[in-house]
PDB file of C-alpha atoms in Angstrom:
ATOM      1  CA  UNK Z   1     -32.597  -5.373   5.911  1.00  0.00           C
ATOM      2  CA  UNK Z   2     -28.580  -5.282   5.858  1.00  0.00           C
ATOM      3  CA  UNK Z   3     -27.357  -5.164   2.134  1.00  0.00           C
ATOM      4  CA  UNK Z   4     -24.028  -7.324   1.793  1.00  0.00           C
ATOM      5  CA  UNK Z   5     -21.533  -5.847  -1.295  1.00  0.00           C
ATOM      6  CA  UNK Z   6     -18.103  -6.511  -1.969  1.00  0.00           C
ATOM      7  CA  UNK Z   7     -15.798  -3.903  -1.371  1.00  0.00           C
ATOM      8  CA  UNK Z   8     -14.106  -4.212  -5.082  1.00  0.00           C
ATOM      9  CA  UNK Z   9     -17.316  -4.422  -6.511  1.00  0.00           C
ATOM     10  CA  UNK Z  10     -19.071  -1.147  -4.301  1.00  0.00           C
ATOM     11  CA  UNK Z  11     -15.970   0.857  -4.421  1.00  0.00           C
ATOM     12  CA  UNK Z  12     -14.293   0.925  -8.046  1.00  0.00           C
ATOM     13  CA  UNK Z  13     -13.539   5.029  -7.808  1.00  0.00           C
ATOM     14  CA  UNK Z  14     -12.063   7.620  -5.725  1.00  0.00           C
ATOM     15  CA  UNK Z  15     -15.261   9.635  -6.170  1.00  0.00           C
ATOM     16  CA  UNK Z  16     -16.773   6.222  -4.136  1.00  0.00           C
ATOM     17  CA  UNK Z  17     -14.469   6.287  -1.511  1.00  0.00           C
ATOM     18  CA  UNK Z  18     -14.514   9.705  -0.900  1.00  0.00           C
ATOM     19  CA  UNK Z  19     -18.648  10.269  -1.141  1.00  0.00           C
ATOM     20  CA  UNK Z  20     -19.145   6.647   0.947  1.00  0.00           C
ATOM     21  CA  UNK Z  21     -16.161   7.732   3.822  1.00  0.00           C
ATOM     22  CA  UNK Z  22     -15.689  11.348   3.338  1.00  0.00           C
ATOM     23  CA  UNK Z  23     -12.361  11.483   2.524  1.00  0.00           C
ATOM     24  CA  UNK Z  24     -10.393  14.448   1.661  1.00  0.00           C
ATOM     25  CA  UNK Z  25      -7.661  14.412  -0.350  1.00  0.00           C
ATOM     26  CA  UNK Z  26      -4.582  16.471   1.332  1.00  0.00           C
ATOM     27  CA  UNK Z  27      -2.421  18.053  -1.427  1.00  0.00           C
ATOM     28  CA  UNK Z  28      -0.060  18.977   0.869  1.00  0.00           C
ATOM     29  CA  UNK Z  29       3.747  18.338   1.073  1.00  0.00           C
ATOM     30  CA  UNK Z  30       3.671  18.083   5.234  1.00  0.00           C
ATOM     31  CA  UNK Z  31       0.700  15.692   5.172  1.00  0.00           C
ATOM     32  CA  UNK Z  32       2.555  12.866   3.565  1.00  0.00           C
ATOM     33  CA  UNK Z  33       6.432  13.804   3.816  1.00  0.00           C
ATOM     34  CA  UNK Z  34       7.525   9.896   4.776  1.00  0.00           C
ATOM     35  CA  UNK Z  35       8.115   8.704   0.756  1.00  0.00           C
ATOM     36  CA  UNK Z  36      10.466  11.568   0.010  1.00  0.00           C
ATOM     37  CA  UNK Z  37      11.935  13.119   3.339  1.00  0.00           C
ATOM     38  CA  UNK Z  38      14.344  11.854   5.498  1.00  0.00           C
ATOM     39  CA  UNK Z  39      15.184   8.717   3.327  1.00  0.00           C
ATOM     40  CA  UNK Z  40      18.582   6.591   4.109  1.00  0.00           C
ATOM     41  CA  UNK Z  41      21.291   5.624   1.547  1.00  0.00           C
ATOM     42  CA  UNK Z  42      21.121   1.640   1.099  1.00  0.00           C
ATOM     43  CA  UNK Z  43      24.113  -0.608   0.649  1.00  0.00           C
ATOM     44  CA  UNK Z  44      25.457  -1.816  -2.514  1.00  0.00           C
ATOM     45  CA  UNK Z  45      24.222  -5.367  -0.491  1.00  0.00           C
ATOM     46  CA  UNK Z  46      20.785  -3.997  -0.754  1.00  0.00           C
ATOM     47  CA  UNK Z  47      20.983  -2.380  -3.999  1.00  0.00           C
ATOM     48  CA  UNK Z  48      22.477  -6.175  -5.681  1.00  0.00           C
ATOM     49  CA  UNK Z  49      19.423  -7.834  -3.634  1.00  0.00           C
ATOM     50  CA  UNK Z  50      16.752  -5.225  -5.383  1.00  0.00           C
ATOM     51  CA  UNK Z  51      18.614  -5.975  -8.901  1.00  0.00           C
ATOM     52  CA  UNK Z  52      18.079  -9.402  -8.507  1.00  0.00           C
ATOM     53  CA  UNK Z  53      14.446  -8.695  -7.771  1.00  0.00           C
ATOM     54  CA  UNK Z  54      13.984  -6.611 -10.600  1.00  0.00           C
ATOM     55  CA  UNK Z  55      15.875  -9.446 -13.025  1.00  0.00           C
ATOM     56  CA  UNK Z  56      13.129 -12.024 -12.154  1.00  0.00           C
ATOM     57  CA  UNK Z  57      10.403  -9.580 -12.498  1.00  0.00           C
ATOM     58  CA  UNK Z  58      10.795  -8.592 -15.708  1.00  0.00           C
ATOM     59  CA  UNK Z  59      12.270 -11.799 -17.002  1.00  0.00           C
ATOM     60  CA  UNK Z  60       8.465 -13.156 -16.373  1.00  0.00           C
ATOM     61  CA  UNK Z  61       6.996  -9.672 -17.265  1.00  0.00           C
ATOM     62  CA  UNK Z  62       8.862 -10.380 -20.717  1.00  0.00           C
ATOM     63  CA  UNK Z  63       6.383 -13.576 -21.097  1.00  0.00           C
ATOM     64  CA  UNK Z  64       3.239 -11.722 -20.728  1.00  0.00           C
ATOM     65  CA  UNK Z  65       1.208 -10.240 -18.609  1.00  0.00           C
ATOM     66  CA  UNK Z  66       1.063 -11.175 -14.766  1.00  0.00           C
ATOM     67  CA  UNK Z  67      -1.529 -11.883 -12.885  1.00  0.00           C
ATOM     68  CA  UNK Z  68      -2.275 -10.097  -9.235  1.00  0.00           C
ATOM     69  CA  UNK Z  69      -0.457 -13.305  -7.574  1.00  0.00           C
ATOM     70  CA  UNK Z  70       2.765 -13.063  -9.230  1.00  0.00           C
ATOM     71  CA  UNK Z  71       2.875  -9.748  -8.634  1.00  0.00           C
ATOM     72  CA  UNK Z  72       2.498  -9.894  -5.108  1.00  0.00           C
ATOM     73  CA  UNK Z  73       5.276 -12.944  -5.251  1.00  0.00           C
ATOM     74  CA  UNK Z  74       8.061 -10.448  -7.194  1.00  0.00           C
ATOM     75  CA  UNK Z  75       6.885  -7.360  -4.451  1.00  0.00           C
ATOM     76  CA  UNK Z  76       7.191  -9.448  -1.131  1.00  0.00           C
ATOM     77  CA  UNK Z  77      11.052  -9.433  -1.456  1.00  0.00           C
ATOM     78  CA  UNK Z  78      11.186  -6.013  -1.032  1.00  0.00           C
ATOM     79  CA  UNK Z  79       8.838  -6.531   1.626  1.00  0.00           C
ATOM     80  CA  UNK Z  80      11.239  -8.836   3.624  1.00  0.00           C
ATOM     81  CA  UNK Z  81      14.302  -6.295   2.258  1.00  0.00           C
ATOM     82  CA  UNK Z  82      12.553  -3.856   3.881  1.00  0.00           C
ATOM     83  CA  UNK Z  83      12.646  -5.762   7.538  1.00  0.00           C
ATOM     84  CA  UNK Z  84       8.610  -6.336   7.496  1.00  0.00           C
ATOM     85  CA  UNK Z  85       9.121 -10.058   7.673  1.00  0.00           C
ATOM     86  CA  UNK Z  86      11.118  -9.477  11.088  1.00  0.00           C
ATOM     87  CA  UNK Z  87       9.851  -8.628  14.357  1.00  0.00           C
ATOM     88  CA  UNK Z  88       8.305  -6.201  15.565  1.00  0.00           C
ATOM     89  CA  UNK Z  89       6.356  -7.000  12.432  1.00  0.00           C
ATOM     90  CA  UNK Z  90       4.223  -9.367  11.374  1.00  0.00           C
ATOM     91  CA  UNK Z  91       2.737 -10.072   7.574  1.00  0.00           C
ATOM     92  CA  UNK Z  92      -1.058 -11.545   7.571  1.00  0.00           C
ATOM     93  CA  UNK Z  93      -1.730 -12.385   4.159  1.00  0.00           C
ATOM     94  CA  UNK Z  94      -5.870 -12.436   2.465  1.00  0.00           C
ATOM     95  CA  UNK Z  95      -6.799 -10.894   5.813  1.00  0.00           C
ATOM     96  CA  UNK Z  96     -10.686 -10.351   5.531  1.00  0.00           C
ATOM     97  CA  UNK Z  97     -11.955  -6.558   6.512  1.00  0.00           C
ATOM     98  CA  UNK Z  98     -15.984  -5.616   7.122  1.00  0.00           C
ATOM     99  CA  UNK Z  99     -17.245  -2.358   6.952  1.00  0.00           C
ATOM    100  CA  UNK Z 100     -20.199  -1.133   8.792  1.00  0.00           C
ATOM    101  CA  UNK Z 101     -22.122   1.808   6.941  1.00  0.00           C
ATOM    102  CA  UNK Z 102     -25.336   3.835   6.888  1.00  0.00           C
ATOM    103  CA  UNK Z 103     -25.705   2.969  10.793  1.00  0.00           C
ATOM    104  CA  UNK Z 104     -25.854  -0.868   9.673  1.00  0.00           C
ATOM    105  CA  UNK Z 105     -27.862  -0.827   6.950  1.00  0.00           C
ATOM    106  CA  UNK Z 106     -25.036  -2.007   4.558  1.00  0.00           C
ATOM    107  CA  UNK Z 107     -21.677  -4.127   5.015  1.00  0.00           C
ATOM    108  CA  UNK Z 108     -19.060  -4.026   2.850  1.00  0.00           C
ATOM    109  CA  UNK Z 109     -16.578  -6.549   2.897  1.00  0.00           C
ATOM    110  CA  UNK Z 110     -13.213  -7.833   1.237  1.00  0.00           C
ATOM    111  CA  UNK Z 111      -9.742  -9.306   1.712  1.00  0.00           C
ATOM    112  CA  UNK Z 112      -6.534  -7.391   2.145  1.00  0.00           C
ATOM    113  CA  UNK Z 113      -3.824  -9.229   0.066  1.00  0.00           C
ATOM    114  CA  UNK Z 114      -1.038  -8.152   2.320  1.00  0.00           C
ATOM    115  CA  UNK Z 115      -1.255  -6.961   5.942  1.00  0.00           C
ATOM    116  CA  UNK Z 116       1.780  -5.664   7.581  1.00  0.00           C
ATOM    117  CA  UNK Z 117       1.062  -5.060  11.589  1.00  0.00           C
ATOM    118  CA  UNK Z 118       3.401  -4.431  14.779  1.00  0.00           C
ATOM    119  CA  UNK Z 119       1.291  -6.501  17.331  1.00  0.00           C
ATOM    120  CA  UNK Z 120      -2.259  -4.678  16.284  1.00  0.00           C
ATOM    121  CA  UNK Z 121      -1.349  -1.631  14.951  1.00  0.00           C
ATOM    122  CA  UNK Z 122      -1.750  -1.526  11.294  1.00  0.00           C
ATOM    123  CA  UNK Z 123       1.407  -0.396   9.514  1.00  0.00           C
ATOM    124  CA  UNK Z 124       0.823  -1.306   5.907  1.00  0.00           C
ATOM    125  CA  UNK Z 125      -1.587  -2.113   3.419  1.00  0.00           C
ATOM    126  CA  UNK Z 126      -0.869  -3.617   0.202  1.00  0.00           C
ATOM    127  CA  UNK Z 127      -3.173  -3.800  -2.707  1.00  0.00           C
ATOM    128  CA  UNK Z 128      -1.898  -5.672  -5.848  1.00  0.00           C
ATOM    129  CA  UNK Z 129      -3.972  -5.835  -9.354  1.00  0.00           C
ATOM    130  CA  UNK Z 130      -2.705  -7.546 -12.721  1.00  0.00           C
ATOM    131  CA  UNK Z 131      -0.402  -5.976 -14.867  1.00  0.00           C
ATOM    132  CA  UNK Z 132      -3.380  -5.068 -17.536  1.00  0.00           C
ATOM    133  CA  UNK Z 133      -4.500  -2.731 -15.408  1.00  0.00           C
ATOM    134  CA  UNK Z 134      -3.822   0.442 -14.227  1.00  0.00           C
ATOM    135  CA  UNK Z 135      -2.260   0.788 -10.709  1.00  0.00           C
ATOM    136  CA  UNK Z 136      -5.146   3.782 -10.120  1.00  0.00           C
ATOM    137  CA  UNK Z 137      -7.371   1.183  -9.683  1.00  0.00           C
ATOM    138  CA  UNK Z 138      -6.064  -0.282  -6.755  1.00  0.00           C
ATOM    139  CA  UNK Z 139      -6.483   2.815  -4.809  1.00  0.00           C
ATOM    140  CA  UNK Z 140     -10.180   3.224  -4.058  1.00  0.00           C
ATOM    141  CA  UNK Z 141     -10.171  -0.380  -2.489  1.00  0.00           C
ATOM    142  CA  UNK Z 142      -6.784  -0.179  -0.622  1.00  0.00           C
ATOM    143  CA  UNK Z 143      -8.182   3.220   0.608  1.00  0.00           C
ATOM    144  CA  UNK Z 144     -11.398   1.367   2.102  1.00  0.00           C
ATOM    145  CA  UNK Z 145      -9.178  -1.466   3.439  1.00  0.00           C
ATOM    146  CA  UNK Z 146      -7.327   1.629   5.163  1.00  0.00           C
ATOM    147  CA  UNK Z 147     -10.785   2.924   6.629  1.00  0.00           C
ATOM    148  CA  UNK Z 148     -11.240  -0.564   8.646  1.00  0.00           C
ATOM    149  CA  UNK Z 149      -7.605   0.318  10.672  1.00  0.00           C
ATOM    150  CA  UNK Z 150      -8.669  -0.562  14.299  1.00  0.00           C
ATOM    151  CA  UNK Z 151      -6.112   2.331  15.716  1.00  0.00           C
ATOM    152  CA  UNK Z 152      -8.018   5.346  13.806  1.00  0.00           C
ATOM    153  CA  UNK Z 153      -5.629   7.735  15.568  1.00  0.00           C
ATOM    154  CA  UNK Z 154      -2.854   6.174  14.159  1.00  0.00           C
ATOM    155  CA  UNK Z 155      -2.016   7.037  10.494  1.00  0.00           C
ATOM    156  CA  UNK Z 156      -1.567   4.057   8.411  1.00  0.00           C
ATOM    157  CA  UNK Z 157       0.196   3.881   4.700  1.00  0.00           C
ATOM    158  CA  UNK Z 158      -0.743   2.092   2.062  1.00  0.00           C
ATOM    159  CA  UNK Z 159       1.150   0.553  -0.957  1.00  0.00           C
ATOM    160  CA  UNK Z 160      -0.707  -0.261  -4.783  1.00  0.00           C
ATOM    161  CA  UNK Z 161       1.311  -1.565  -7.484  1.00  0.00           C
ATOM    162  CA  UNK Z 162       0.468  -3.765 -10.770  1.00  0.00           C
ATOM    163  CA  UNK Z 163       4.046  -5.194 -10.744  1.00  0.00           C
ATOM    164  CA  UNK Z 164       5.462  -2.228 -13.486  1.00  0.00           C
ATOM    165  CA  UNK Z 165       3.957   0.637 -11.246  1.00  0.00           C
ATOM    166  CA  UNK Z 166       4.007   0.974  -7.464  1.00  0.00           C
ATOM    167  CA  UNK Z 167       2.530   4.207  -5.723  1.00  0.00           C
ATOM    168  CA  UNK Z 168       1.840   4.622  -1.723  1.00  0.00           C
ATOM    169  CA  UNK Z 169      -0.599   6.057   0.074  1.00  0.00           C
ATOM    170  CA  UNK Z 170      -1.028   7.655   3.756  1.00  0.00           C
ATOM    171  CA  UNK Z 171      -4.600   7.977   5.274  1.00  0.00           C
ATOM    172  CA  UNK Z 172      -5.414   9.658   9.023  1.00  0.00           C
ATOM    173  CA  UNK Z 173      -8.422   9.715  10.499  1.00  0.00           C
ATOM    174  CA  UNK Z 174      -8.062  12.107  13.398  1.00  0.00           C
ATOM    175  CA  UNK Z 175     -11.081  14.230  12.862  1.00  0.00           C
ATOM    176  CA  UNK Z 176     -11.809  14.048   8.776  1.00  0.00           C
ATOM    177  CA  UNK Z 177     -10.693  11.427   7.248  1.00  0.00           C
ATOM    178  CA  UNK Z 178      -7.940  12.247   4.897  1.00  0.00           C
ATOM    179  CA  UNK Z 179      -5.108  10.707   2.324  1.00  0.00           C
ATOM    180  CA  UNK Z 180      -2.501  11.950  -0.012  1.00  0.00           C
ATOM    181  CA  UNK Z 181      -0.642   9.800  -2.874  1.00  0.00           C
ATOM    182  CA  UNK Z 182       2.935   9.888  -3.541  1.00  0.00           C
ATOM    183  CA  UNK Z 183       4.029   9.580  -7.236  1.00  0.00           C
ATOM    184  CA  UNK Z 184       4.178   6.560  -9.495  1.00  0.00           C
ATOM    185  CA  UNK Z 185       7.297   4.787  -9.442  1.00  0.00           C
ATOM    186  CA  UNK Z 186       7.839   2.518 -12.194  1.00  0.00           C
ATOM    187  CA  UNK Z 187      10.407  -0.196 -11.303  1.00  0.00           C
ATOM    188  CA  UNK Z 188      10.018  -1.883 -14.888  1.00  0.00           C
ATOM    189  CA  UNK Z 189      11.880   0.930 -16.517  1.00  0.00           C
ATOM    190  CA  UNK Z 190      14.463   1.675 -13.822  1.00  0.00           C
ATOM    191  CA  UNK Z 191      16.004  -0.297 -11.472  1.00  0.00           C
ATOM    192  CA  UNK Z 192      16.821   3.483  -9.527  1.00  0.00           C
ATOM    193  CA  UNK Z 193      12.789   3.354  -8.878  1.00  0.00           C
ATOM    194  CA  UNK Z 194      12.994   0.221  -7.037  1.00  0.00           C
ATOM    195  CA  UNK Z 195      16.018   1.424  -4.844  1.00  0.00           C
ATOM    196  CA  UNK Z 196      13.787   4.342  -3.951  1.00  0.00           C
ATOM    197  CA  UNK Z 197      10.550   1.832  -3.112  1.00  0.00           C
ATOM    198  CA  UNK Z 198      13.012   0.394  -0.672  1.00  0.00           C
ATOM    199  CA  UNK Z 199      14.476   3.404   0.685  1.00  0.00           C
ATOM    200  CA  UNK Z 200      10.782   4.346   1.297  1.00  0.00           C
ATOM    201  CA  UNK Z 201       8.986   1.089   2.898  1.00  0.00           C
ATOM    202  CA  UNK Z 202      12.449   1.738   5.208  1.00  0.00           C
ATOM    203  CA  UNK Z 203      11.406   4.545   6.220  1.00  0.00           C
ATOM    204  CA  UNK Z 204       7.847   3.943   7.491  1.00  0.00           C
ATOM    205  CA  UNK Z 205       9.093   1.067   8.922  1.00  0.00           C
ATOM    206  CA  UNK Z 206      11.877   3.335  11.004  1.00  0.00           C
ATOM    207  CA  UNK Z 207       8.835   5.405  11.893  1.00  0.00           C
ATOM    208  CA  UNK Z 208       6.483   2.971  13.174  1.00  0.00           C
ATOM    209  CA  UNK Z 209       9.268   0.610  15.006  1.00  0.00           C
ATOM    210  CA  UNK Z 210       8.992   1.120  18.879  1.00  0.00           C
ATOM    211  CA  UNK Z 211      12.379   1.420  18.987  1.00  0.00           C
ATOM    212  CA  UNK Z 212      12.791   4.625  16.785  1.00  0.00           C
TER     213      UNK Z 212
END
């Protein structure tokens, strides 16, 4: 009989999503060189756009702590800063993934709280949690949404933030599945971090666009 489990109840570790998929984690610099290579300057347009950003989010960061959908709220204009709210892309918001495993025996499934595709190829994954805890936690699930990309031989990056700490993440699954992390960037004490969350999600979206 086919057991039924959430996915953030079934995977809460990376030691889950690396024993249930196999993933291997690539510590390598030319795995995952897209969130620190080859990055463009942004305007001083951009840069007042991200300040403004910033203001609100820690102007209601100031009153407490945020729940996952204000945090998704304050990260969605960087989103549409970032030209993922234009075509070629489109956003699909609480999409709902299912995972097959064991040869059927068990299904997994869950809701991706932001989508980001270029007609069905999956570009970006975003995973948000509340401020209270720790942005590690997103990964496991965000790296189980990633497993479900219908394009397999495409690679396909994922972002994880709790509003004050935003990290991204890059899975392939070529042969053996694998992923590498980029490091923590931490737009609640800098607004600098937030330029370079920008100058990043610009990047992978230069990469991805048919036209590049």
């Amino acid at each position: 009989m086919t057991q039924t489990a959430a996915i953030t109840e079934a995977i809460t570790t990376l030691e889950d999503a690396e024993n249930r998929f196999g993933f291997v984690r690539v510590e390598n610099e030319q795995f995952f060189p897209e969130w620190y290579e080859g990055l463009s300057e942004i305007t001083e347009a951009e840069k007042a756009s991200v300040d403004v950003v910033r203001r609100r989010y820690l102007y209601h960061r100031a009153g407490g702590d945020l729940l996952e959908g204000t945090v998704i709220l304050l990260v969605s204009p960087i989103l549409a800063l970032s030209g993922f709210y234009d075509p070629p892309f489109r956003i699909k918001a609480e999409s709902p993934v299912e995972l097959i495993l064991d040869d059927g025996e068990e299904t997994l499934r869950g809701r991706i709280d932001v989508l980001v595709l270029q007609d069905r190829l999956w570009v970006m994954v975003l995973e948000s949690k509340k401020t209270t805890l720790s942005v590690w936690s997103a990964v496991p699930q965000a790296l189980a949404y990633m497993m479900v990309n219908p394009n397999p031989n495409k690679p396909v990056f994922g972002m994880v933030t709790n509003g004050d700490d935003i990290l991204f993440i890059k899975v392939t699954q070529t042969n053996t599945p694998q992923y590498d992390l980029s490091r923590v960037f931490a737009p609640f004490t800098s607004a600098r971090e937030l330029y370079a969350i920008l100058q990043i999600l610009k990047r992978i979206g230069q990469l991805i666009s048919p036209t590049s």
